[in-house]
PDB file of C-alpha atoms in Angstrom:
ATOM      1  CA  UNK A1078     -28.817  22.511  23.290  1.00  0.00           C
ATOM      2  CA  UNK A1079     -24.875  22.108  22.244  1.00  0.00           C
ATOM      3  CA  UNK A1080     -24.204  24.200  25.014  1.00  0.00           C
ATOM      4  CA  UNK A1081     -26.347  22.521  27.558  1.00  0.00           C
ATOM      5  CA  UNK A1082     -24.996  19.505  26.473  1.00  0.00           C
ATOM      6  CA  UNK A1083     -21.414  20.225  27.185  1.00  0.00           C
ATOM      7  CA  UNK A1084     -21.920  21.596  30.850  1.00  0.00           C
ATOM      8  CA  UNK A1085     -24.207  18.532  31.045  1.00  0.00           C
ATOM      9  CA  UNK A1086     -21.084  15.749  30.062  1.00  0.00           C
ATOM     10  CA  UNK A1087     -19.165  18.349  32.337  1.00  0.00           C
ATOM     11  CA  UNK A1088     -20.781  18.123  35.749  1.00  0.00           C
ATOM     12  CA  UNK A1089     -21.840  14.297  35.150  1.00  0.00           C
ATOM     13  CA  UNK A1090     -18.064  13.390  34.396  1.00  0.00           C
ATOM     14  CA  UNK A1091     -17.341  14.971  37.445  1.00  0.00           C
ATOM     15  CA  UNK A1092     -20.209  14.029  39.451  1.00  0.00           C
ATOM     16  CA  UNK A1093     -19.823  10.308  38.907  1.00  0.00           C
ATOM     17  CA  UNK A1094     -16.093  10.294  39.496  1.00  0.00           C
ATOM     18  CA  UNK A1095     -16.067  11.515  42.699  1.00  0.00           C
ATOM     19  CA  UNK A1096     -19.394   9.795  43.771  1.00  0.00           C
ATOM     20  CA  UNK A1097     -18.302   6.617  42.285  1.00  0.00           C
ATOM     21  CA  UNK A1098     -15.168   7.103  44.432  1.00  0.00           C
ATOM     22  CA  UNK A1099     -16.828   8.008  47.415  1.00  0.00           C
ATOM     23  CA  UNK A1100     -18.496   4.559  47.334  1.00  0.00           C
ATOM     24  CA  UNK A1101     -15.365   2.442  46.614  1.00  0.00           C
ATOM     25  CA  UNK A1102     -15.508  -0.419  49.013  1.00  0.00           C
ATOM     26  CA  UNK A1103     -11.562  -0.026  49.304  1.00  0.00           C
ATOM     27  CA  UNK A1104     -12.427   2.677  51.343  1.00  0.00           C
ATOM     28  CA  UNK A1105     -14.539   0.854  53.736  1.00  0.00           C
ATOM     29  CA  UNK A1106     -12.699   1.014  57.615  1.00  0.00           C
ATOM     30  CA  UNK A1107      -9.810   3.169  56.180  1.00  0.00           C
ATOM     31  CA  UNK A1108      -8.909   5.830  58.191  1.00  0.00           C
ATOM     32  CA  UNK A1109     -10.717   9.441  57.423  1.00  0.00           C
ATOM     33  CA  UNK A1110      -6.829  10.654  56.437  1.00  0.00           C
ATOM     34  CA  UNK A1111      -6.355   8.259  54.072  1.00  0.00           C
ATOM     35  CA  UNK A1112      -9.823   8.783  52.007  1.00  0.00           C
ATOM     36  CA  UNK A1113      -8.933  12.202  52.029  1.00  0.00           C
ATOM     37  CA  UNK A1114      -5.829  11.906  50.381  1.00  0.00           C
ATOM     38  CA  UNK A1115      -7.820   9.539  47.821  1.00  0.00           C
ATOM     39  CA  UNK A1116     -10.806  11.865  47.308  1.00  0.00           C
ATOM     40  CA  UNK A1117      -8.043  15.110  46.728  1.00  0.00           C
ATOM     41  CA  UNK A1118      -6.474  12.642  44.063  1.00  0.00           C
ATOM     42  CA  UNK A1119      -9.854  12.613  42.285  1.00  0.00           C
ATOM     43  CA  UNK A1120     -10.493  15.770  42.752  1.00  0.00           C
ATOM     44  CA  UNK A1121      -7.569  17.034  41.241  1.00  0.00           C
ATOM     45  CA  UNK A1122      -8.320  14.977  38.378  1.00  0.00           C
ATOM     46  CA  UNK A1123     -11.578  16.297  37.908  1.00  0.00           C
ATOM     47  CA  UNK A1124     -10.005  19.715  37.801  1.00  0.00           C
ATOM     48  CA  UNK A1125      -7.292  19.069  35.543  1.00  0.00           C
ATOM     49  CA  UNK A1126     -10.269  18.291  33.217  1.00  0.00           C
ATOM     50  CA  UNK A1127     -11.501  21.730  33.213  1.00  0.00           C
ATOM     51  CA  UNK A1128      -8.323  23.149  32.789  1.00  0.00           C
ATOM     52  CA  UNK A1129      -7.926  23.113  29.403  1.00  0.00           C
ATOM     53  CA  UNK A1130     -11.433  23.624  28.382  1.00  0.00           C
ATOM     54  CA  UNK A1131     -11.546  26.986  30.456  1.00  0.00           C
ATOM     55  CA  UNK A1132      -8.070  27.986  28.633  1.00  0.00           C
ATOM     56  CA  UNK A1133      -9.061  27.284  25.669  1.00  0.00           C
ATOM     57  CA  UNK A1134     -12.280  29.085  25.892  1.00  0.00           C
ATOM     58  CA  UNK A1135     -13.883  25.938  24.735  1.00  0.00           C
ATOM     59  CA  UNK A1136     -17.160  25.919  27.437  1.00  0.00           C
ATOM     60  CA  UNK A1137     -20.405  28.097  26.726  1.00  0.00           C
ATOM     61  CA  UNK A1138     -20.947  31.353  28.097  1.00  0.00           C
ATOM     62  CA  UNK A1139     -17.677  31.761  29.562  1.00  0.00           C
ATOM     63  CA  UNK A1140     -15.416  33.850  27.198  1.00  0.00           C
ATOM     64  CA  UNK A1141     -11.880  33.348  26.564  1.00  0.00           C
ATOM     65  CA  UNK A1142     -10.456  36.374  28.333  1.00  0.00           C
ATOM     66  CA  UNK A1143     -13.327  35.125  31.593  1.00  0.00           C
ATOM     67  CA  UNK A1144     -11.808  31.611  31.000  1.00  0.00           C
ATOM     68  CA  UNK A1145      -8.653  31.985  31.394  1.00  0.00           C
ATOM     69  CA  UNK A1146      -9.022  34.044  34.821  1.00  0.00           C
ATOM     70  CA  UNK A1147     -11.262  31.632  36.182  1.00  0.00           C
ATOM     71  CA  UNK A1148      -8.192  28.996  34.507  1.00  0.00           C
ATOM     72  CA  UNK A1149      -5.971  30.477  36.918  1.00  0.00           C
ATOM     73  CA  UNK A1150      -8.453  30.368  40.198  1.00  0.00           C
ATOM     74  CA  UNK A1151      -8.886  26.590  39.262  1.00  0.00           C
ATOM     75  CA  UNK A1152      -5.114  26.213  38.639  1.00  0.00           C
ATOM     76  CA  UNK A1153      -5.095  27.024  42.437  1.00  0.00           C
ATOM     77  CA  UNK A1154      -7.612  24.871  43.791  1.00  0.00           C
ATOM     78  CA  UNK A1155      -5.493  22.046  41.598  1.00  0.00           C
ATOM     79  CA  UNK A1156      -2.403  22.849  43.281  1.00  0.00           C
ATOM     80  CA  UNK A1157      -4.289  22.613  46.457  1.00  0.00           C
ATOM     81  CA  UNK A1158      -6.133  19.688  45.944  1.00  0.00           C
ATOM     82  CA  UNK A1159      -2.346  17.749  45.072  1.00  0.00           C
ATOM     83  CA  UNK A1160      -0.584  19.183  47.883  1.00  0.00           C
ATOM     84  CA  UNK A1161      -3.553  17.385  50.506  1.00  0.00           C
ATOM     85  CA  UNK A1162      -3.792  14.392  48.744  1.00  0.00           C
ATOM     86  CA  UNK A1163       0.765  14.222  48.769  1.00  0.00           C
ATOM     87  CA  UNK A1164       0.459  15.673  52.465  1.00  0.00           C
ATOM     88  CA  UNK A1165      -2.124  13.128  53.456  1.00  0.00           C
ATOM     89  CA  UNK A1166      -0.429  10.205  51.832  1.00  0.00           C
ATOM     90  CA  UNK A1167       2.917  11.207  54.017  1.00  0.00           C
ATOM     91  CA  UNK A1168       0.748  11.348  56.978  1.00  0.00           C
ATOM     92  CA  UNK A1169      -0.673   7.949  56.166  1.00  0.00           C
ATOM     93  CA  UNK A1170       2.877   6.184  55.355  1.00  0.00           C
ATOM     94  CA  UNK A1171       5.875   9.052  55.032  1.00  0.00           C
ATOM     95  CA  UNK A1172       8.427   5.735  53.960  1.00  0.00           C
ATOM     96  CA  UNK A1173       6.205   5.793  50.684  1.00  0.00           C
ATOM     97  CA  UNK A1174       5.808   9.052  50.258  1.00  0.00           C
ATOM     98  CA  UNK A1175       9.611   9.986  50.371  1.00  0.00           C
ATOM     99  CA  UNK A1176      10.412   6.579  48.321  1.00  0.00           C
ATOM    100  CA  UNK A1177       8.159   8.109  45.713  1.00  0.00           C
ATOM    101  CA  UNK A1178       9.906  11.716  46.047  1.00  0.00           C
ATOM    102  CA  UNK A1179      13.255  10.295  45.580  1.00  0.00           C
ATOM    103  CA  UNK A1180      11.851   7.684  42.508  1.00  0.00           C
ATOM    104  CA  UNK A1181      12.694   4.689  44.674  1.00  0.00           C
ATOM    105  CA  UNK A1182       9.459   3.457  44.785  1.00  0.00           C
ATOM    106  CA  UNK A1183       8.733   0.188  43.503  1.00  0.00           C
ATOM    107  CA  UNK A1184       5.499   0.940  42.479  1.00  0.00           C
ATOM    108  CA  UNK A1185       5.332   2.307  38.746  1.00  0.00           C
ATOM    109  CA  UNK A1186       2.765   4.987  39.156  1.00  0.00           C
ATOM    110  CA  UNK A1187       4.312   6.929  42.097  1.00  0.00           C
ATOM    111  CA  UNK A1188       6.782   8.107  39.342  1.00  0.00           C
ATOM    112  CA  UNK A1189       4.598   9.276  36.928  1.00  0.00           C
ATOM    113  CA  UNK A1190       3.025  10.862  40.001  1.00  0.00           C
ATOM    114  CA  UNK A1191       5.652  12.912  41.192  1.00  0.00           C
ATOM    115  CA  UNK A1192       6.933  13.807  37.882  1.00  0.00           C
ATOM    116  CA  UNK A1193       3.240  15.486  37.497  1.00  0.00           C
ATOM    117  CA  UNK A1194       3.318  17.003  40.822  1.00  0.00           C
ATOM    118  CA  UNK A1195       7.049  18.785  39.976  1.00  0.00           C
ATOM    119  CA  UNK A1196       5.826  19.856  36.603  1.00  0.00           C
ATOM    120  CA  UNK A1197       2.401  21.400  38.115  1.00  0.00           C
ATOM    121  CA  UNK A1198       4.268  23.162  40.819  1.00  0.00           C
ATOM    122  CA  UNK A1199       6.767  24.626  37.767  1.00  0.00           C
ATOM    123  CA  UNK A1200       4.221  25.722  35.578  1.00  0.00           C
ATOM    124  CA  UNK A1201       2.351  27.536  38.632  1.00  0.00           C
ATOM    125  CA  UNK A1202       5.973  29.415  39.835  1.00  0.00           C
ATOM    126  CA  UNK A1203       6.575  30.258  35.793  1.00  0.00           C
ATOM    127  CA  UNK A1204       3.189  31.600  35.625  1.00  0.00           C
ATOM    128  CA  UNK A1205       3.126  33.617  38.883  1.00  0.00           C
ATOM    129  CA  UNK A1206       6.511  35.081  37.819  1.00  0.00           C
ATOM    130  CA  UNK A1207       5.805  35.458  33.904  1.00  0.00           C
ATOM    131  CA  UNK A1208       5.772  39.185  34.211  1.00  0.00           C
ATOM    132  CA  UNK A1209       8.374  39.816  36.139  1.00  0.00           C
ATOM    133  CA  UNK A1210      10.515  37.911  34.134  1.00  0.00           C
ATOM    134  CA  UNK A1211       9.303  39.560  30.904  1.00  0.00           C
ATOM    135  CA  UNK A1212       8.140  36.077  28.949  1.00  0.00           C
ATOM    136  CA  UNK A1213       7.022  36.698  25.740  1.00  0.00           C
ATOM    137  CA  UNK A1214       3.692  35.616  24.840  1.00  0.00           C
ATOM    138  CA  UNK A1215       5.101  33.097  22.159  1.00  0.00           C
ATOM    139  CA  UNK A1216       7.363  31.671  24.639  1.00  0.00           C
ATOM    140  CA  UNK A1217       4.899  31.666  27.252  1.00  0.00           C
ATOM    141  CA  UNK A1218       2.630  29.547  25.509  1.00  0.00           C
ATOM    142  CA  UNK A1219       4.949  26.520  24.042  1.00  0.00           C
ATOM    143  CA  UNK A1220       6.479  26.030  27.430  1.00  0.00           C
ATOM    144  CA  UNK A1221       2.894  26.001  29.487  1.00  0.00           C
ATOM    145  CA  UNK A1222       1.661  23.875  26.842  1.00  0.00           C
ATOM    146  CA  UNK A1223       4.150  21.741  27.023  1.00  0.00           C
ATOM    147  CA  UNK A1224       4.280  22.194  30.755  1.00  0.00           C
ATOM    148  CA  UNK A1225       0.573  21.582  30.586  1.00  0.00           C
ATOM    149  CA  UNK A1226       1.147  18.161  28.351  1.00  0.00           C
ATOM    150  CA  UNK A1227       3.625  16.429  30.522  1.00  0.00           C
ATOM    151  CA  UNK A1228       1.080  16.773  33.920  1.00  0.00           C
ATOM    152  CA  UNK A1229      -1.751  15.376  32.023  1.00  0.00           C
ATOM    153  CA  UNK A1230      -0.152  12.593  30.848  1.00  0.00           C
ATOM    154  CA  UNK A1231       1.990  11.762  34.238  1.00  0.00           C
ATOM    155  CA  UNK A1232      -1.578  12.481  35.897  1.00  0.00           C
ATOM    156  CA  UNK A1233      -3.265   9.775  33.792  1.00  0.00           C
ATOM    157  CA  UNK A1234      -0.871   7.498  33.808  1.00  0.00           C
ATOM    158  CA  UNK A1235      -0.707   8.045  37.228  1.00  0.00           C
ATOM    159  CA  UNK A1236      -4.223   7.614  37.890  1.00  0.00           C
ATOM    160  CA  UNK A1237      -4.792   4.629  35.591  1.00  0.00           C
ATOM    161  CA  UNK A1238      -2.016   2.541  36.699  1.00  0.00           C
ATOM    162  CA  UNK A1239      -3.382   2.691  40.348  1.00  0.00           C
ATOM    163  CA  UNK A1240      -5.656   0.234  41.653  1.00  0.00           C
ATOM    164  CA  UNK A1241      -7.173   2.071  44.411  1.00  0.00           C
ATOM    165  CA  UNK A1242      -9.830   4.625  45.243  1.00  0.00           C
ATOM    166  CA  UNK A1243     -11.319   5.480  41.444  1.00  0.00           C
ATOM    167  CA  UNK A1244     -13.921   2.783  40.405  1.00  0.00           C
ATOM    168  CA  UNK A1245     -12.444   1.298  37.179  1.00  0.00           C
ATOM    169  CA  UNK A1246     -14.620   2.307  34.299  1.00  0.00           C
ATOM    170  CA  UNK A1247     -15.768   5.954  35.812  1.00  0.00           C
ATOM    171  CA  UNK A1248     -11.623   6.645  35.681  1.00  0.00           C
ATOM    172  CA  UNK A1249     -10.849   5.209  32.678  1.00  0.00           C
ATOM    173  CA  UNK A1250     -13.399   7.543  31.074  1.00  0.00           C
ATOM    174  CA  UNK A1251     -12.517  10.496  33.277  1.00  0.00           C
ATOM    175  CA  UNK A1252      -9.038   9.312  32.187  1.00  0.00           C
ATOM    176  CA  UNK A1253     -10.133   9.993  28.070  1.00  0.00           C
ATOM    177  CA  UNK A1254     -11.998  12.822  28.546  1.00  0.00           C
ATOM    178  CA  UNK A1255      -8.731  14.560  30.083  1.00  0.00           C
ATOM    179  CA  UNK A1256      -6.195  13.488  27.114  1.00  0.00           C
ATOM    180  CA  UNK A1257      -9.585  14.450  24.824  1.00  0.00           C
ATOM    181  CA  UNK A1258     -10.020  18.045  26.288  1.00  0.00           C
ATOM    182  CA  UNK A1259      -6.048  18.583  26.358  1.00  0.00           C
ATOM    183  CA  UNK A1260      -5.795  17.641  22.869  1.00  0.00           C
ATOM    184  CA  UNK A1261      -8.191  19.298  21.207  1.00  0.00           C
ATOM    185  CA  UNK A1262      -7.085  22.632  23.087  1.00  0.00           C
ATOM    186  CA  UNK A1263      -3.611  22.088  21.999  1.00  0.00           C
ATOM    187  CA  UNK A1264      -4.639  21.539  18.220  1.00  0.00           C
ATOM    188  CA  UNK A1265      -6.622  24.736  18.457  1.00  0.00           C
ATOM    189  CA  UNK A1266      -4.414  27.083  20.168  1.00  0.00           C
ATOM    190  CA  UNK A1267      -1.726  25.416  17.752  1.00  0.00           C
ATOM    191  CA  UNK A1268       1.374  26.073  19.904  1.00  0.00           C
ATOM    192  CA  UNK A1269       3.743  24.916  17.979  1.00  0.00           C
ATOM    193  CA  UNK A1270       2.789  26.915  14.829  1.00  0.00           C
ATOM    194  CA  UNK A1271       3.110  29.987  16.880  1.00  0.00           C
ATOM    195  CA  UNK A1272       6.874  29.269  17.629  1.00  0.00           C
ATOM    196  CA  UNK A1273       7.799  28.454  13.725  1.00  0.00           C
ATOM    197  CA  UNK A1274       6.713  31.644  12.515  1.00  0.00           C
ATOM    198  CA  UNK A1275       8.897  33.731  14.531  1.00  0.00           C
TER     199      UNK A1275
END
């Protein structure tokens, strides 16, 4: 039943977002480009959700060393999902999108935006080159988690601050359950602790 019941608040946090989105009436006569870039937005959200659940080996039936692989597949898709909503939104109105790149814009949450966007893109390089580079595993996990930290709250702030395609009360509850899910993972992988016992 626990377990049910987690894959159940799962796929209906998930579900409603992006349905609830779907049917924004801000969307109504916008061109197809421009709901994509919105729907990729929520999307991305919805992934960053599972994120740290599935590194954290939190959800049922899928074991920590599974997790984490299946961490890195969604990692992908995240980093996918960004780049089309960003590459739609230039499409749409490149002025904003460069204003936003170079933290001109006047609009608060393109900052918080971006700075998510640089620091997903960072943590993605790091961890593609971790080996290579010969990271420690101590290392390796203080700077993803605090990688990991900084694009969940830039995303959220992001996200919140924007009055747009996310109907109000599914995002601000999508919203919680991300800071929720990223928290809890942190306290139990406990980081931090790791790095002052060296």
């Amino acid at each position: 039943m626990h377990s049910f019941l987690i894959w159940a608040t799962l796929a209906f946090a998930v579900i409603v977002s992006v349905a609830a989105a779907a049917a924004s009436p801000l969307l109504a006569w916008r061109d197809p480009i421009y709901i994509a870039a919105g729907l990729a937005g929520v999307i991305a959200l919805c992934l960053l959700l599972m994120q740290p659940l599935l590194a954290g080996g939190v959800l049922p039936g899928l074991p920590v060393i599974k997790g984490r692989r299946v961490h890195r597949w969604v990692g992908v898709c995240l980093i996918a999902a960004v780049i089309i909503h960003v590459a739609a939104l230039w499409i749409t109105s490149p002025p904003d999108v460069v204003d936003a790149l170079l933290f001109v814009s006047p609009t608060p949450f393109s900052v918080w935006g971006v700075i998510a966007m640089w620091v997903l893109f960072a943590s993605a390089l790091l961890a593609a080159l971790r080996h290579r580079i010969r990271l420690r595993p101590r290392f390796w996990r203080v700077i993803h988690t605090s990688f990991a930290l900084i694009i969940v709250i830039g995303s959220v702030v992001h996200a919140l601050l924007i009055e747009g395609t996310m109907e109000v009360i599914s995002k601000t509850a999508l919203c919680t359950l991300v800071i929720l899910a990223t928290g809890y993972v942190v306290l139990k992988l406990r980081a931090w602790q790791v790095l002052r016992r060296r």
